[in-house]
Amino acid sequence: AATTGLSYQVGSGELIDGIDEAIVGTAPGETKTFTSKLVAGEFAGQDAEIAVTVQSVKVRELPEADDDFAQLASEFDTIGELRENLRERVALSKKMQQGVQARDKVLDALLETTEVPLPATVVDAEIEMRAHDAVHAFDHDDAKFNEYLESQGRTREEFDTEVREEAEKAVKTQLVLDSIADAENVNVSDQELTERIIYQAQRFGISPDEYVNRAQQSGQLGAIFADVRRGKAL
């Protein structure tokens, strides 16, 4: 196998193990050979001899962090104002991350201390949906999907076990949060539902109207409502 004219950033780890050590210090026109383990294809797991020729070397030059850069890259006039804004944004992001982590720990504690009988049909449907989504990316070709799993050092049996565990946890989560929502009389306002629809539409890059139409056609509006209600319950 071979390729030419490929742009590669040293240290990015986006190609193959060992290439950084081989090409660092190499001048344009030089060729280096190294050995690396293949991670995909019919020879996955075997060592291969790889030759790499450096055609050219480029260095990324960053602009000076000064007032001119601040005016070019942001709405601020000075680098000091830009730095202060970045500090505030990073601090807010950290607080949000802490909130999400705390919420997840609360949920894990709830699931550990609550016994919930899981309906087999619901769990099986969740498993089927998750497995379908995973294989969908490989044109529903099980052989290609299994080959991908092998390249990741996993077996189909391990994948199936993980999917079942994730499905059981998802169903248990839904049942527990639905019970809490019922007990606490949690309601969802039109505004809250609209906000979720707008957020989801932006994620998929479509208009809110189109997202609602698709949700109606697939019978998912109820699921969106339930998801917002469970989030409020948590």
GROMACS .gro file of N, CA, C and O in nm, residues 151-216:
model
  264
  151SER      N    1  -1.005  -0.428   1.471
  151SER     CA    2  -0.901  -0.326   1.465
  151SER      C    3  -0.893  -0.247   1.595
  151SER      O    4  -0.789  -0.188   1.626
  152GLN      N    5  -1.003  -0.247   1.671
  152GLN     CA    6  -1.005  -0.178   1.800
  152GLN      C    7  -0.971  -0.272   1.915
  152GLN      O    8  -0.979  -0.234   2.032
  153GLY      N    9  -0.937  -0.396   1.883
  153GLY     CA   10  -0.903  -0.493   1.986
  153GLY      C   11  -1.023  -0.546   2.062
  153GLY      O   12  -1.010  -0.587   2.178
  154ARG      N   13  -1.140  -0.547   1.998
  154ARG     CA   14  -1.263  -0.595   2.063
  154ARG      C   15  -1.326  -0.704   1.979
  154ARG      O   16  -1.306  -0.711   1.858
  155THR      N   17  -1.405  -0.789   2.044
  155THR     CA   18  -1.477  -0.894   1.974
  155THR      C   19  -1.625  -0.857   1.965
  155THR      O   20  -1.672  -0.769   2.038
  156ARG      N   21  -1.698  -0.925   1.876
  156ARG     CA   22  -1.841  -0.899   1.864
  156ARG      C   23  -1.912  -0.938   1.992
  156ARG      O   24  -2.009  -0.872   2.032
  157GLU      N   25  -1.864  -1.044   2.058
  157GLU     CA   26  -1.926  -1.085   2.184
  157GLU      C   27  -1.911  -0.975   2.290
  157GLU      O   28  -2.006  -0.947   2.365
  158GLU      N   29  -1.794  -0.914   2.296
  158GLU     CA   30  -1.772  -0.805   2.392
  158GLU      C   31  -1.863  -0.686   2.359
  158GLU      O   32  -1.919  -0.624   2.450
  159PHE      N   33  -1.877  -0.656   2.230
  159PHE     CA   34  -1.965  -0.546   2.189
  159PHE      C   35  -2.109  -0.575   2.230
  159PHE      O   36  -2.178  -0.488   2.284
  160ASP      N   37  -2.155  -0.697   2.203
  160ASP     CA   38  -2.294  -0.733   2.237
  160ASP      C   39  -2.317  -0.723   2.388
  160ASP      O   40  -2.424  -0.677   2.432
  161THR      N   41  -2.218  -0.764   2.468
  161THR     CA   42  -2.230  -0.755   2.614
  161THR      C   43  -2.240  -0.609   2.659
  161THR      O   44  -2.322  -0.573   2.743
  162GLU      N   45  -2.154  -0.524   2.599
  162GLU     CA   46  -2.155  -0.381   2.633
  162GLU      C   47  -2.288  -0.318   2.596
  162GLU      O   48  -2.343  -0.237   2.672
  163VAL      N   49  -2.341  -0.353   2.479
  163VAL     CA   50  -2.468  -0.296   2.434
  163VAL      C   51  -2.580  -0.337   2.529
  163VAL      O   52  -2.666  -0.254   2.563
  164ARG      N   53  -2.581  -0.463   2.572
  164ARG     CA   54  -2.686  -0.507   2.666
  164ARG      C   55  -2.676  -0.430   2.798
  164ARG      O   56  -2.777  -0.386   2.852
  165GLU      N   57  -2.554  -0.414   2.850
  165GLU     CA   58  -2.536  -0.341   2.977
  165GLU      C   59  -2.582  -0.196   2.963
  165GLU      O   60  -2.649  -0.142   3.052
  166GLU      N   61  -2.546  -0.132   2.851
  166GLU     CA   62  -2.585   0.007   2.828
  166GLU      C   63  -2.736   0.018   2.812
  166GLU      O   64  -2.798   0.114   2.863
  167ALA      N   65  -2.796  -0.078   2.742
  167ALA     CA   66  -2.941  -0.075   2.722
  167ALA      C   67  -3.015  -0.094   2.854
  167ALA      O   68  -3.114  -0.023   2.881
  168GLU      N   69  -2.969  -0.186   2.936
  168GLU     CA   70  -3.034  -0.209   3.066
  168GLU      C   71  -3.023  -0.085   3.155
  168GLU      O   72  -3.120  -0.047   3.222
  169LYS      N   73  -2.906  -0.020   3.152
  169LYS     CA   74  -2.889   0.102   3.232
  169LYS      C   75  -2.979   0.213   3.180
  169LYS      O   76  -3.040   0.287   3.259
  170ALA      N   77  -2.992   0.225   3.047
  170ALA     CA   78  -3.075   0.330   2.988
  170ALA      C   79  -3.222   0.310   3.025
  170ALA      O   80  -3.291   0.405   3.063
  171VAL      N   81  -3.269   0.186   3.016
  171VAL     CA   82  -3.409   0.158   3.049
  171VAL      C   83  -3.434   0.180   3.199
  171VAL      O   84  -3.536   0.239   3.238
  172LYS      N   85  -3.341   0.136   3.281
  172LYS     CA   86  -3.355   0.156   3.426
  172LYS      C   87  -3.358   0.305   3.460
  172LYS      O   88  -3.438   0.350   3.543
  173THR      N   89  -3.272   0.382   3.394
  173THR     CA   90  -3.268   0.527   3.415
  173THR      C   91  -3.403   0.590   3.381
  173THR      O   92  -3.456   0.673   3.457
  174GLN      N   93  -3.458   0.552   3.267
  174GLN     CA   94  -3.587   0.608   3.226
  174GLN      C   95  -3.696   0.576   3.328
  174GLN      O   96  -3.775   0.664   3.366
  175LEU      N   97  -3.700   0.452   3.376
  175LEU     CA   98  -3.805   0.412   3.470
  175LEU      C   99  -3.791   0.484   3.604
  175LEU      O  100  -3.890   0.528   3.663
  176VAL      N  101  -3.667   0.496   3.652
  176VAL     CA  102  -3.643   0.564   3.780
  176VAL      C  103  -3.681   0.712   3.770
  176VAL      O  104  -3.751   0.766   3.858
  177LEU      N  105  -3.637   0.779   3.664
  177LEU     CA  106  -3.666   0.922   3.650
  177LEU      C  107  -3.814   0.947   3.624
  177LEU      O  108  -3.870   1.048   3.670
  178ASP      N  109  -3.879   0.856   3.551
  178ASP     CA  110  -4.024   0.870   3.531
  178ASP      C  111  -4.098   0.859   3.664
  178ASP      O  112  -4.194   0.932   3.690
  179SER      N  113  -4.053   0.768   3.752
  179SER     CA  114  -4.116   0.752   3.884
  179SER      C  115  -4.097   0.878   3.968
  179SER      O  116  -4.190   0.922   4.036
  180ILE      N  117  -3.976   0.935   3.962
  180ILE     CA  118  -3.950   1.059   4.037
  180ILE      C  119  -4.037   1.172   3.983
  180ILE      O  120  -4.094   1.250   4.060
  181ALA      N  121  -4.044   1.181   3.851
  181ALA     CA  122  -4.124   1.287   3.789
  181ALA      C  123  -4.271   1.274   3.830
  181ALA      O  124  -4.339   1.375   3.857
  182ASP      N  125  -4.322   1.150   3.835
  182ASP     CA  126  -4.460   1.129   3.878
  182ASP      C  127  -4.479   1.169   4.024
  182ASP      O  128  -4.577   1.236   4.059
  183ALA      N  129  -4.384   1.128   4.109
  183ALA     CA  130  -4.396   1.155   4.252
  183ALA      C  131  -4.386   1.304   4.283
  183ALA      O  132  -4.451   1.353   4.375
  184GLU      N  133  -4.306   1.376   4.204
  184GLU     CA  134  -4.283   1.518   4.230
  184GLU      C  135  -4.371   1.607   4.142
  184GLU      O  136  -4.356   1.730   4.144
  185ASN      N  137  -4.462   1.544   4.066
  185ASN     CA  138  -4.551   1.620   3.977
  185ASN      C  139  -4.474   1.714   3.884
  185ASN      O  140  -4.506   1.833   3.871
  186VAL      N  141  -4.370   1.660   3.822
  186VAL     CA  142  -4.288   1.739   3.731
  186VAL      C  143  -4.362   1.759   3.599
  186VAL      O  144  -4.409   1.662   3.539
  187ASN      N  145  -4.374   1.883   3.556
  187ASN     CA  146  -4.440   1.916   3.431
  187ASN      C  147  -4.342   1.982   3.335
  187ASN      O  148  -4.238   2.035   3.376
  188VAL      N  149  -4.375   1.980   3.208
  188VAL     CA  150  -4.293   2.044   3.105
  188VAL      C  151  -4.375   2.153   3.039
  188VAL      O  152  -4.484   2.126   2.987
  189SER      N  153  -4.323   2.275   3.040
  189SER     CA  154  -4.395   2.386   2.979
  189SER      C  155  -4.373   2.387   2.828
  189SER      O  156  -4.280   2.325   2.776
  190ASP      N  157  -4.459   2.461   2.759
  190ASP     CA  158  -4.442   2.476   2.613
  190ASP      C  159  -4.307   2.539   2.580
  190ASP      O  160  -4.242   2.500   2.482
  191GLN      N  161  -4.264   2.634   2.662
  191GLN     CA  162  -4.137   2.701   2.638
  191GLN      C  163  -4.020   2.604   2.650
  191GLN      O  164  -3.927   2.605   2.569
  192GLU      N  165  -4.024   2.519   2.754
  192GLU     CA  166  -3.917   2.422   2.774
  192GLU      C  167  -3.910   2.322   2.659
  192GLU      O  168  -3.802   2.284   2.612
  193LEU      N  169  -4.026   2.279   2.612
  193LEU     CA  170  -4.030   2.185   2.500
  193LEU      C  171  -3.979   2.253   2.373
  193LEU      O  172  -3.903   2.193   2.295
  194THR      N  173  -4.018   2.379   2.352
  194THR     CA  174  -3.973   2.454   2.235
  194THR      C  175  -3.822   2.473   2.238
  194THR      O  176  -3.754   2.459   2.135
  195GLU      N  177  -3.767   2.503   2.355
  195GLU     CA  178  -3.622   2.522   2.368
  195GLU      C  179  -3.547   2.394   2.330
  195GLU      O  180  -3.444   2.399   2.263
  196ARG      N  181  -3.599   2.279   2.375
  196ARG     CA  182  -3.534   2.153   2.342
  196ARG      C  183  -3.542   2.126   2.191
  196ARG      O  184  -3.445   2.081   2.129
  197ILE      N  185  -3.656   2.155   2.131
  197ILE     CA  186  -3.673   2.134   1.987
  197ILE      C  187  -3.577   2.223   1.908
  197ILE      O  188  -3.512   2.178   1.813
  198ILE      N  189  -3.564   2.348   1.948
  198ILE     CA  190  -3.472   2.440   1.880
  198ILE      C  191  -3.328   2.391   1.895
  198ILE      O  192  -3.250   2.392   1.798
  199TYR      N  193  -3.293   2.347   2.015
  199TYR     CA  194  -3.157   2.297   2.040
  199TYR      C  195  -3.127   2.176   1.953
  199TYR      O  196  -3.021   2.167   1.888
  200GLN      N  197  -3.220   2.080   1.946
  200GLN     CA  198  -3.200   1.960   1.867
  200GLN      C  199  -3.193   1.993   1.718
  200GLN      O  200  -3.113   1.936   1.644
  201ALA      N  201  -3.278   2.087   1.674
  201ALA     CA  202  -3.278   2.126   1.533
  201ALA      C  203  -3.144   2.187   1.494
  201ALA      O  204  -3.090   2.159   1.386
  202GLN      N  205  -3.086   2.269   1.582
  202GLN     CA  206  -2.956   2.329   1.555
  202GLN      C  207  -2.848   2.222   1.546
  202GLN      O  208  -2.757   2.232   1.463
  203ARG      N  209  -2.857   2.120   1.630
  203ARG     CA  210  -2.759   2.011   1.627
  203ARG      C  211  -2.759   1.939   1.493
  203ARG      O  212  -2.655   1.899   1.442
  204PHE      N  213  -2.879   1.920   1.436
  204PHE     CA  214  -2.892   1.849   1.310
  204PHE      C  215  -2.885   1.942   1.189
  204PHE      O  216  -2.892   1.896   1.074
  205GLY      N  217  -2.873   2.073   1.214
  205GLY     CA  218  -2.859   2.168   1.106
  205GLY      C  219  -2.984   2.185   1.022
  205GLY      O  220  -2.976   2.206   0.900
  206ILE      N  221  -3.102   2.173   1.086
  206ILE     CA  222  -3.228   2.191   1.014
  206ILE      C  223  -3.314   2.291   1.089
  206ILE      O  224  -3.284   2.329   1.203
  207SER      N  225  -3.423   2.336   1.027
  207SER     CA  226  -3.512   2.432   1.092
  207SER      C  227  -3.595   2.360   1.199
  207SER      O  228  -3.621   2.239   1.188
  208PRO      N  229  -3.640   2.433   1.302
  208PRO     CA  230  -3.726   2.372   1.405
  208PRO      C  231  -3.852   2.310   1.346
  208PRO      O  232  -3.895   2.203   1.391
  209ASP      N  233  -3.912   2.376   1.245
  209ASP     CA  234  -4.033   2.321   1.183
  209ASP      C  235  -4.005   2.185   1.118
  209ASP      O  236  -4.085   2.091   1.131
  210GLU      N  237  -3.893   2.177   1.048
  210GLU     CA  238  -3.858   2.051   0.983
  210GLU      C  239  -3.830   1.942   1.087
  210GLU      O  240  -3.869   1.826   1.069
  211TYR      N  241  -3.764   1.982   1.196
  211TYR     CA  242  -3.735   1.884   1.302
  211TYR      C  243  -3.865   1.830   1.363
  211TYR      O  244  -3.879   1.710   1.386
  212VAL      N  245  -3.961   1.920   1.387
  212VAL     CA  246  -4.091   1.878   1.442
  212VAL      C  247  -4.162   1.785   1.345
  212VAL      O  248  -4.220   1.683   1.387
  213ASN      N  249  -4.160   1.818   1.216
  213ASN     CA  250  -4.225   1.733   1.117
  213ASN      C  251  -4.165   1.594   1.115
  213ASN      O  252  -4.236   1.493   1.109
  214ARG      N  253  -4.032   1.589   1.121
  214ARG     CA  254  -3.965   1.458   1.121
  214ARG      C  255  -4.001   1.380   1.248
  214ARG      O  256  -4.023   1.258   1.242
  215ALA      N  257  -4.003   1.451   1.362
  215ALA     CA  258  -4.036   1.385   1.488
  215ALA      C  259  -4.179   1.332   1.487
  215ALA      O  260  -4.207   1.223   1.539
  216GLN      N  261  -4.270   1.408   1.427
  216GLN     CA  262  -4.409   1.363   1.418
  216GLN      C  263  -4.421   1.240   1.330
  216GLN      O  264  -4.491   1.143   1.364
   0.00000   0.00000   0.00000
